[in-house]
Coordinates of C-alpha atoms and ligand atoms in Angstrom, one line a residue:
Chain A
M222 CA -0.2 0.1 -0.1
A223 CA 1.0 3.6 -0.7
I224 CA 2.2 5.4 2.4
L225 CA 2.0 8.8 0.6
Q226 CA 0.5 9.7 -2.7
A227 CA 0.2 13.1 -4.8
I228 CA -2.4 13.0 -7.3
G229 CA -2.6 15.8 -9.9
L230 CA -0.5 18.5 -7.9
V231 CA -0.5 22.0 -9.2
K232 CA 1.5 24.8 -7.7
R233 CA 2.0 28.4 -9.1
F234 CA 4.0 31.2 -7.8
D235 CA 2.0 34.0 -9.3
D236 CA 1.6 33.2 -13.0
H237 CA 4.3 30.5 -13.1
V238 CA 3.2 27.0 -12.9
V239 CA 6.0 25.3 -11.1
L240 CA 4.0 21.9 -10.6
N241 CA 1.7 21.3 -13.4
G242 CA -0.1 18.2 -12.6
V243 CA 2.4 15.9 -10.6
D244 CA 1.3 12.1 -10.0
L245 CA 3.4 10.4 -7.6
T246 CA 2.9 7.4 -5.7
I247 CA 5.3 6.7 -2.6
E248 CA 5.7 2.8 -1.6
T249 CA 6.0 1.7 2.0
G250 CA 9.7 1.1 2.6
G251 CA 12.5 1.3 0.3
T252 CA 13.7 4.3 -1.2
L253 CA 12.5 6.8 -4.2
V254 CA 14.6 9.0 -5.8
I255 CA 13.5 12.3 -7.7
M256 CA 15.8 13.6 -10.3
G257 CA 15.6 16.4 -12.8
P258 CA 16.9 19.2 -14.3
S259 CA 17.3 22.5 -12.3
G260 CA 14.1 24.5 -11.8
C261 CA 11.8 21.4 -12.6
G262 CA 10.0 21.8 -9.3
K263 CA 11.9 19.2 -7.1
T264 CA 12.2 21.0 -4.1
T265 CA 8.6 22.6 -4.9
L266 CA 7.2 18.9 -4.9
I267 CA 8.6 18.0 -1.6
R268 CA 7.9 21.2 0.2
C269 CA 4.4 20.6 -0.9
L270 CA 4.5 16.8 0.4
N271 CA 5.1 18.0 4.0
L272 CA 2.9 21.3 3.3
L273 CA 5.6 24.0 3.5
E274 CA 4.0 25.0 0.6
R275 CA 0.2 24.5 0.0
P276 CA -0.4 23.1 -3.4
D277 CA -3.1 25.1 -5.5
Q278 CA -4.9 21.9 -6.8
G279 CA -4.9 18.2 -6.4
Q280 CA -4.8 15.7 -3.6
I281 CA -2.0 14.5 -0.9
L282 CA -3.0 11.2 0.6
F283 CA -1.2 9.7 3.7
H284 CA -2.4 6.2 4.2
G285 CA -4.8 7.1 2.1
E286 CA -6.2 9.9 3.8
S287 CA -6.2 13.7 2.6
V288 CA -3.7 15.9 4.5
L289 CA -5.0 18.7 2.6
S290 CA -8.6 18.5 4.7
K291 CA -9.2 20.9 7.3
E292 CA -10.0 18.0 9.9
I293 CA -6.3 17.1 9.9
D294 CA -3.7 18.5 12.3
I295 CA -1.0 19.4 9.8
R296 CA 1.8 19.6 12.7
L297 CA 0.9 16.2 13.4
Y298 CA 1.3 14.9 10.1
R299 CA 4.3 17.0 10.1
R300 CA 6.0 15.1 12.8
K301 CA 5.8 11.9 10.7
I302 CA 7.6 13.1 8.0
G303 CA 11.4 14.0 8.6
F304 CA 12.8 16.8 6.4
V305 CA 16.6 17.1 5.7
F306 CA 17.2 20.5 4.2
Q307 CA 19.7 20.9 1.3
H308 CA 21.9 22.8 3.6
F309 CA 20.8 21.1 6.6
A310 CA 19.1 24.2 8.4
L311 CA 20.5 23.3 12.0
Y312 CA 19.6 25.8 14.9
S313 CA 22.7 27.5 15.4
H314 CA 22.4 28.6 18.7
L315 CA 21.9 24.9 19.9
S316 CA 24.7 22.1 20.4
A317 CA 24.4 19.1 18.4
L318 CA 22.5 17.5 21.3
D319 CA 20.2 20.3 21.6
N320 CA 19.4 20.5 18.1
I321 CA 18.2 16.8 18.4
T322 CA 16.3 17.1 21.5
L323 CA 14.3 20.5 21.1
A324 CA 11.5 18.8 19.3
L325 CA 11.3 16.0 21.7
R326 CA 11.3 18.4 24.7
K327 CA 9.0 20.9 23.5
L328 CA 6.4 18.7 21.3
Q329 CA 6.8 15.3 22.6
G330 CA 6.8 16.1 26.4
Y331 CA 9.9 14.5 27.3
G332 CA 12.0 15.4 30.0
R333 CA 15.7 16.4 29.3
E334 CA 17.2 13.6 30.6
Q335 CA 15.1 11.1 28.5
A336 CA 15.5 13.4 25.5
N337 CA 19.2 13.5 25.7
E338 CA 19.1 9.5 26.0
L339 CA 17.2 8.7 23.2
A340 CA 19.5 11.8 21.1
R341 CA 22.8 10.0 22.3
R342 CA 21.3 6.9 20.7
E343 CA 20.9 8.6 17.5
L344 CA 24.3 10.5 18.0
A345 CA 26.2 7.1 18.4
Y346 CA 24.2 5.6 15.5
F347 CA 25.7 8.3 13.3
D348 CA 29.0 8.4 14.8
L349 CA 28.6 11.8 16.2
S350 CA 29.2 11.0 19.9
A351 CA 32.4 12.8 20.1
H352 CA 30.6 16.0 18.8
E353 CA 27.3 16.4 20.9
H354 CA 28.4 19.5 22.4
K355 CA 29.8 21.3 19.3
F356 CA 27.6 24.1 17.6
P357 CA 26.7 23.8 14.2
A358 CA 29.5 26.5 13.2
Q359 CA 32.2 23.7 14.6
L360 CA 30.6 20.8 12.5
S361 CA 32.0 20.0 9.1
G362 CA 29.2 19.6 6.4
G363 CA 29.1 15.7 6.7
Q364 CA 28.9 16.1 10.4
K365 CA 26.1 18.6 10.1
Q366 CA 24.4 16.6 7.7
R367 CA 24.0 13.4 10.1
V368 CA 23.0 15.8 13.0
A369 CA 20.4 17.0 10.6
L370 CA 19.6 13.2 10.1
A371 CA 19.6 12.3 13.7
R372 CA 17.3 15.2 14.4
A373 CA 14.7 13.9 12.0
L374 CA 15.2 10.1 13.1
V375 CA 14.9 11.1 16.7
M376 CA 11.3 11.7 16.2
Q377 CA 10.5 8.3 14.6
P378 CA 9.4 9.6 11.4
E379 CA 7.9 7.3 8.9
I380 CA 9.1 8.9 5.8
V381 CA 12.5 10.7 5.8
I382 CA 12.7 13.3 2.7
L383 CA 16.3 14.7 1.8
D384 CA 16.8 17.4 -0.6
E385 CA 20.0 17.1 -2.8
P386 CA 22.0 15.4 0.1
T387 CA 25.4 15.6 -1.5
S388 CA 25.2 18.9 -3.1
A389 CA 26.5 20.8 -0.1
L390 CA 29.3 18.0 0.5
D391 CA 32.7 17.2 -1.8
P392 CA 32.4 14.3 -4.3
L393 CA 33.9 11.7 -2.1
M394 CA 31.2 12.1 0.6
S395 CA 28.4 11.0 -1.6
Q396 CA 29.8 7.4 -1.0
E397 CA 29.0 7.9 2.5
V398 CA 25.7 9.5 2.0
S399 CA 24.5 6.7 0.1
L400 CA 25.7 4.2 3.0
L401 CA 23.5 6.4 5.3
I402 CA 20.5 6.1 3.3
K403 CA 21.2 2.4 3.2
K404 CA 20.7 2.7 7.0
L405 CA 17.5 4.2 6.7
E406 CA 16.4 1.2 4.7
A407 CA 17.5 -1.1 7.2
R408 CA 15.3 0.6 9.8
N409 CA 12.1 0.4 7.7
I410 CA 12.0 4.1 7.1
T411 CA 10.4 5.3 4.0
T412 CA 12.8 7.4 2.2
V413 CA 12.3 10.1 -0.5
C414 CA 15.6 11.8 -2.0
V415 CA 15.9 14.3 -4.5
T416 CA 19.5 14.6 -6.5
H417 CA 21.3 15.7 -9.5
D418 CA 23.8 13.0 -9.2
I419 CA 23.1 10.2 -11.6
A420 CA 25.8 7.9 -9.9
F421 CA 24.7 8.6 -6.7
A422 CA 20.9 7.7 -7.6
D423 CA 22.0 4.4 -9.0
Q424 CA 23.9 3.8 -5.9
I425 CA 20.6 4.1 -3.5
S426 CA 17.7 3.0 -5.5
Q427 CA 16.3 1.1 -8.4
N428 CA 13.2 3.3 -8.2
V429 CA 13.8 6.9 -9.7
V430 CA 11.3 9.1 -10.9
F431 CA 12.3 11.8 -13.6
M432 CA 10.8 15.3 -13.3
F433 CA 10.5 18.0 -16.4
Q434 CA 8.9 21.3 -16.4
G435 CA 6.7 20.4 -13.3
K436 CA 5.8 17.1 -14.3
I437 CA 6.8 13.3 -13.9
I438 CA 7.5 11.8 -17.0
A439 CA 9.1 8.7 -16.5
Q440 CA 9.8 6.5 -13.9
G441 CA 12.4 3.4 -13.4
S442 CA 16.1 2.4 -12.6
V443 CA 18.7 4.8 -13.6
A444 CA 19.6 2.3 -16.9
D445 CA 16.0 2.2 -17.7
L446 CA 15.9 6.1 -17.7
A447 CA 18.9 6.6 -19.3
K448 CA 17.4 4.1 -22.2
A449 CA 14.2 5.7 -22.4
S450 CA 14.1 8.6 -24.6
A451 CA 10.9 10.1 -24.1
I452 CA 12.5 13.5 -24.7
P453 CA 15.5 15.0 -25.9
E454 CA 16.3 16.8 -22.7
M455 CA 16.3 13.4 -20.6
N456 CA 18.7 11.9 -22.9
W457 CA 21.0 14.9 -22.6
F458 CA 20.5 14.6 -18.9
F459 CA 21.6 11.1 -18.5
G460 CA 24.2 11.5 -20.9
K461 CA 23.1 8.6 -22.8
K462 CA 26.4 7.0 -23.8
R463 CA 27.3 6.0 -20.3
Y464 CA 24.5 3.7 -19.6
E465 CA 24.2 2.1 -22.7
Chain B
M282 CA 33.2 76.7 57.1
N283 CA 36.6 76.4 56.0
E284 CA 37.7 79.5 54.3
G285 CA 39.7 77.9 51.3
M286 CA 37.1 75.4 50.4
P287 CA 34.5 76.1 47.8
A288 CA 30.9 76.1 49.0
F289 CA 29.9 73.3 46.3
Y290 CA 31.3 70.8 48.7
G291 CA 29.6 72.1 52.0
D292 CA 26.4 72.0 50.0
L293 CA 26.9 68.9 48.6
F294 CA 27.5 67.3 52.0
E295 CA 24.1 69.1 53.5
Q296 CA 22.4 68.2 50.4
S297 CA 23.5 64.6 50.2
S298 CA 20.5 63.0 51.2
L299 CA 18.5 64.5 48.6
I300 CA 20.8 63.9 46.1
Y301 CA 21.2 60.5 47.1
L302 CA 17.1 60.4 46.7
G303 CA 17.9 61.7 43.0
L304 CA 20.1 59.4 42.3
W305 CA 17.6 56.5 43.4
A306 CA 14.6 57.9 41.5
T307 CA 17.1 58.1 38.3
I308 CA 18.1 54.3 39.0
K309 CA 14.4 53.5 39.5
L310 CA 13.2 55.0 36.2
T311 CA 16.2 53.7 34.3
V312 CA 15.6 50.2 35.4
V313 CA 11.7 50.4 34.9
I314 CA 11.8 52.0 31.7
S315 CA 14.7 49.4 30.4
I316 CA 12.6 46.5 31.4
T317 CA 9.1 47.8 29.8
G318 CA 10.9 49.2 26.6
F319 CA 12.5 45.8 26.4
L320 CA 9.3 43.9 26.7
L321 CA 7.3 46.4 24.6
G322 CA 10.1 46.0 22.0
I323 CA 9.8 42.2 21.6
V324 CA 5.8 42.8 21.3
I325 CA 6.4 45.2 18.7
F326 CA 9.0 43.3 16.9
F327 CA 6.6 40.2 16.9
L328 CA 3.9 42.3 15.4
G329 CA 6.1 43.5 12.7
L330 CA 6.5 39.8 11.4
N331 CA 2.7 39.5 11.2
A332 CA 1.3 37.9 8.1
N333 CA -1.3 40.6 7.8
A334 CA 0.1 43.7 6.1
T335 CA -2.1 46.1 7.6
V336 CA -0.6 45.2 11.0
R337 CA 3.1 45.4 9.7
R338 CA 1.9 48.7 8.3
L339 CA 0.7 50.1 11.5
V340 CA 3.9 48.7 13.3
E341 CA 6.1 50.3 10.7
G342 CA 4.0 53.8 11.7
Y343 CA 4.3 53.1 15.4
K344 CA 8.1 53.0 14.7
S345 CA 8.5 55.9 12.5
F346 CA 6.4 57.8 14.8
F347 CA 8.4 57.2 17.9
I348 CA 11.8 57.2 16.4
G349 CA 11.2 60.3 14.4
T350 CA 9.8 62.8 17.2
P351 CA 12.0 63.9 20.0
L352 CA 11.3 62.1 23.5
V353 CA 11.0 65.2 25.3
C354 CA 8.0 66.3 22.7
I355 CA 6.2 62.9 23.6
I356 CA 6.6 63.6 27.5
Y357 CA 5.3 66.8 27.2
I358 CA 2.2 65.8 25.1
L359 CA 1.5 63.3 27.9
Y360 CA 2.1 65.5 30.6
Y361 CA 0.0 68.5 29.6
G362 CA -2.3 66.9 27.0
L363 CA -3.6 63.8 29.2
P364 CA -4.8 65.8 31.8
A365 CA -7.1 67.8 29.4
L366 CA -8.3 64.6 28.5
G367 CA -9.4 64.0 31.8
L368 CA -6.5 61.5 32.5
R369 CA -4.0 62.8 35.4
L370 CA -0.9 60.8 35.8
S371 CA 2.0 61.3 38.0
P372 CA 5.2 62.8 36.5
F373 CA 6.7 59.0 37.2
E374 CA 3.8 57.5 35.2
V375 CA 4.1 59.9 32.4
L376 CA 7.9 59.2 32.0
V377 CA 7.2 55.5 32.1
L378 CA 4.8 55.6 29.7
G379 CA 6.7 58.1 27.2
F380 CA 9.9 56.5 27.5
T381 CA 8.6 53.1 27.1
L382 CA 6.5 53.9 23.9
N383 CA 9.9 55.4 22.6
V384 CA 12.5 52.8 23.6
G385 CA 10.1 50.1 22.5
A386 CA 10.2 51.4 19.1
Y387 CA 14.2 51.6 19.3
N388 CA 14.3 48.3 20.7
A389 CA 11.9 46.7 18.2
G390 CA 14.4 48.2 15.4
Y391 CA 17.5 46.5 16.9
L392 CA 15.5 43.2 17.1
L393 CA 14.8 43.6 13.7
T394 CA 18.1 44.2 12.3
A395 CA 19.4 41.2 14.3
Y396 CA 16.3 39.3 12.4
N397 CA 17.3 40.2 8.9
G398 CA 20.9 38.5 9.6
L399 CA 19.2 35.5 10.6
D400 CA 19.6 31.9 9.0
K401 CA 15.9 31.7 8.1
S402 CA 16.2 28.2 7.1
Q403 CA 16.4 27.2 10.7
L404 CA 13.0 28.8 10.9
E405 CA 11.4 26.6 8.1
A406 CA 13.5 23.6 9.8
A407 CA 11.5 24.2 12.9
V408 CA 8.0 24.4 10.9
A409 CA 9.0 21.0 9.2
Q410 CA 9.3 19.5 12.5
G411 CA 6.1 20.4 13.6
F412 CA 6.6 23.5 15.8
K413 CA 3.7 26.1 15.8
S414 CA 4.8 29.7 14.8
L415 CA 4.9 31.1 18.4
Q416 CA 7.0 28.2 19.5
V417 CA 9.5 28.9 16.5
Y418 CA 9.5 32.5 17.7
A419 CA 10.2 31.4 21.5
Y420 CA 12.6 28.6 21.0
I421 CA 14.4 29.6 17.5
I422 CA 14.2 33.0 16.7
L423 CA 14.1 35.3 20.4
P424 CA 17.0 33.2 21.8
Q425 CA 19.3 33.9 18.8
L426 CA 18.1 37.6 18.5
L427 CA 18.7 38.4 22.0
K428 CA 21.9 37.2 21.8
S429 CA 23.1 38.9 18.7
S430 CA 21.3 42.0 19.7
T431 CA 22.8 42.0 23.3
P432 CA 25.3 44.8 22.5
A433 CA 22.5 47.0 20.8
L434 CA 19.8 46.4 23.6
T435 CA 22.4 47.4 26.2
N436 CA 23.6 50.2 24.9
Q437 CA 19.9 51.2 24.7
V438 CA 19.8 51.0 28.8
I439 CA 22.8 53.5 28.7
Y440 CA 20.9 55.9 26.6
N441 CA 17.9 55.4 28.9
L442 CA 20.0 56.2 32.0
K443 CA 21.3 59.1 30.1
D444 CA 17.9 60.3 28.6
S445 CA 16.3 60.2 32.1
S446 CA 18.0 63.4 32.9
I447 CA 15.4 65.1 31.1
A448 CA 12.7 63.9 33.7
F449 CA 13.3 67.0 35.6
L450 CA 11.4 68.9 32.9
V451 CA 7.9 67.0 34.6
Q452 CA 9.2 67.8 38.0
Y453 CA 10.3 64.5 38.4
P454 CA 13.0 64.8 41.3
E455 CA 15.9 62.8 39.8
F456 CA 19.6 63.1 40.1
F457 CA 20.2 65.7 37.7
A458 CA 17.3 67.9 39.0
R459 CA 18.8 67.8 42.5
M460 CA 22.2 68.8 41.1
Q461 CA 20.7 71.9 39.1
E462 CA 19.2 72.5 42.6
L463 CA 22.8 72.5 43.9
A464 CA 24.3 74.7 41.6
A465 CA 21.4 77.4 41.7
G466 CA 21.9 77.4 45.4
N467 CA 25.8 78.4 45.1
F468 CA 26.5 79.2 41.4
D469 CA 29.5 76.7 41.3
F470 CA 28.0 75.1 38.0
F471 CA 31.3 74.2 36.8
R472 CA 31.8 71.7 40.1
A473 CA 27.9 70.6 40.1
Y474 CA 27.8 69.5 36.7
L475 CA 31.2 67.8 36.4
F476 CA 30.4 66.2 39.7
A477 CA 26.8 65.0 37.8
A478 CA 28.8 63.9 34.9
I479 CA 31.2 61.8 36.8
V480 CA 28.3 60.3 38.5
Y481 CA 26.4 59.1 35.4
L482 CA 29.9 58.0 34.0
I483 CA 30.5 55.6 36.7
L484 CA 26.5 54.6 36.3
T485 CA 27.2 53.9 32.7
T486 CA 30.5 52.0 33.3
V487 CA 28.8 49.7 35.6
I488 CA 25.9 48.9 32.8
F489 CA 28.7 48.5 30.1
L490 CA 30.7 45.9 32.5
F491 CA 27.6 44.2 33.1
A492 CA 26.8 43.9 29.2
Q493 CA 29.9 42.5 28.6
Y494 CA 29.3 40.0 31.1
I495 CA 26.1 38.9 29.6
E496 CA 27.6 38.9 26.1
R497 CA 30.5 36.5 27.5
R498 CA 27.9 34.2 28.6
N499 CA 25.7 34.3 25.9
H500 CA 28.2 33.5 23.6
W501 CA 28.1 30.4 21.2
P502 CA 30.7 29.6 18.2
G503 CA 29.9 31.0 15.0
R504 CA 27.5 33.5 16.0
R505 CA 25.8 35.7 13.2
Ligands
ATP278 N1 8.7 30.9 -3.2 C1 9.0 31.0 -4.4 N2 8.7 32.0 -5.2 C2 8.7 32.1 -6.3 N3 9.1 31.1 -7.2 C3 9.5 30.0 -6.7 C4 9.4 30.2 -5.6 N4 10.1 28.5 -5.1 C5 10.8 28.2 -6.5 N5 10.2 28.9 -7.3 C6 10.2 28.8 -9.0 O1 9.8 27.6 -9.0 C7 10.8 26.7 -10.1 C8 11.2 25.5 -9.2 O2 11.9 25.6 -8.1 P1 12.4 24.4 -7.6 O3 13.3 24.8 -6.4 O4 11.1 23.4 -6.8 O5 13.4 23.7 -8.5 P2 14.3 22.5 -8.4 O6 13.9 21.5 -9.0 O7 14.4 21.9 -7.0 O8 15.6 23.1 -8.7 P3 17.3 22.8 -8.1 O9 17.4 21.6 -8.8 O10 17.9 24.0 -9.0 O11 17.0 22.9 -6.7 C9 11.8 27.8 -10.3 O12 11.7 28.6 -11.2 C10 12.0 28.5 -9.2 O13 12.3 30.0 -9.5
MG279 MG1 15.9 22.2 -5.4

C-alpha cells in the first residue's frame, strides 16, 4: 500500500506554474529518488508533500487519507515526516545534542534526561558521539548532515525526505551518504531523496522518477531512464552513452 | 566653614540625602523603562512579523513616529495633554509611559536588524518539525536575537540612563534636578555639573561591564 500519494498536484507562484499536475506514489519502505533538471520543481514538490507549500490543486494522501482536508492536524502530520534540508538548517544557537532534543522536549513532552538519552542513541548511530556539545558552526558539512538526519530520525518519522543530500558535500562524501540512506532502509523508514547526481541515484535506488517542467515523465531504474528517450532533454540529462 | 574650601562641597554634604534620593529616583526610572521598553520592543518586533500587511504597516508607522519625534515632545504631550483628556498621571507614570513607547520602538528596530541577519532556513526546519509559529518564535528566533542584539539592547539601557536626565522637565525629582538645585544655590555650575557627569559615567560603566558579562555568557561559536 502506498504510504504517500500525490495526485494532480499543481503549484503556481504568481503566474509561474511550477508543478503542473504531478502524480506520484510513494510505496511503504524502500527509497524513491526524484531527479530532473534544475528548476523543474523538485524542491517545490517535496515542500508540498509536507505542506511547507500549499498546493493550488490536487490531492496529497497519507495512508489513503487527505492531508489537505481541514480536519487533519498539519503539525501532527509533519512530525511523521522527517525533512532534511539541502543546507541542513541546524539551529545555530543549540549544540548538536540540543538540536536533536528540542522537538522531543517541546513537542513530545520528554524530560531533558530522557530526551538526551534518545538523542545520544542517534548520535552514536551516526558516529557523532564525540561531537554532541559542538555547535553547528563547529561541525563539518558531513557532520552537520548527520546531525540533521539524527534530528529527523529521533522523532521516529515514517518517511524521511532529503533535498540534494550530496550537493553541499564534496564528491567523496556522496559514497558515505549512500551508506547513510542504506541505514534508513535497514530501519524500515521510507526514504525520498532529491538529487542531481546520477551515480549517486543509481547507488541508492532502482526506483527513480524523472521530473521535467513540473511533471513526472518517467519512472524506473537509472539504466531504464537512460535507455528511455521520452524527450531529448532526458537523453541529455543522463548522458546516454554512459549507461548503454 | 573652612575659608579656602568652595561652598560647593559644603552644600553637597548638606544636600547629600536629597541627592541620594535623586540618584535613587534616576536608577529606579532607568531600571523600569529599560524593562518595560525591552518587553514592548519584543512585542512590537513580533507584531512586525505578522502575516497581515495592515498590522505590519501599523507597526512601521508606530516605529517611524516614535523614532522620528523627540522624546521630550512626547513626554510634554503626555504631561500637558492627558490631563485635558481627563487622565491625570504622576510625573513618574508619564515618564514611564513616554519612555516605554520610545524605547520600545528603538528596541524593536534592533531586534529587526538582528532578525534580518538570521539564517531563515532554521525557521522552516522548525516548522517542518511540527512547531507552531509561536514556538518557532520562542525557541528559535528570540534566543538568537537576544544574543546577537545584546550590544544594541544594552547600549539602549545606557541611553535610558542618560536620557532620564530630562525627567526634571516634568518635575520628577531625579538626580540631575537635584544637581541643578545645588548649582543654583551656590552658582558653582562647573563643579556641580562635573560632579553629575562623573556620577553618570560611573553608572554607565557599571551597565557596560554588566553588558560585557552577559555577552560573554551568551556567546556561542559561529554567532552571526
Ligand atoms: N517561493 C517561490 N516563489 C517564487 N518562485 C519560486 C519559489 N520557489 C520556487 N520558485 C520557482 O519554482 C521553480 C522550481 O523551483 P524548485 O526549487 O522547485 O526547483 P528544483 O527542481 O528544486 O531546482 P534545483 O535543482 O535547482 O534545486 C523555479 O523556477 C523557481 O524559481
Ligand atoms: Mg531544489
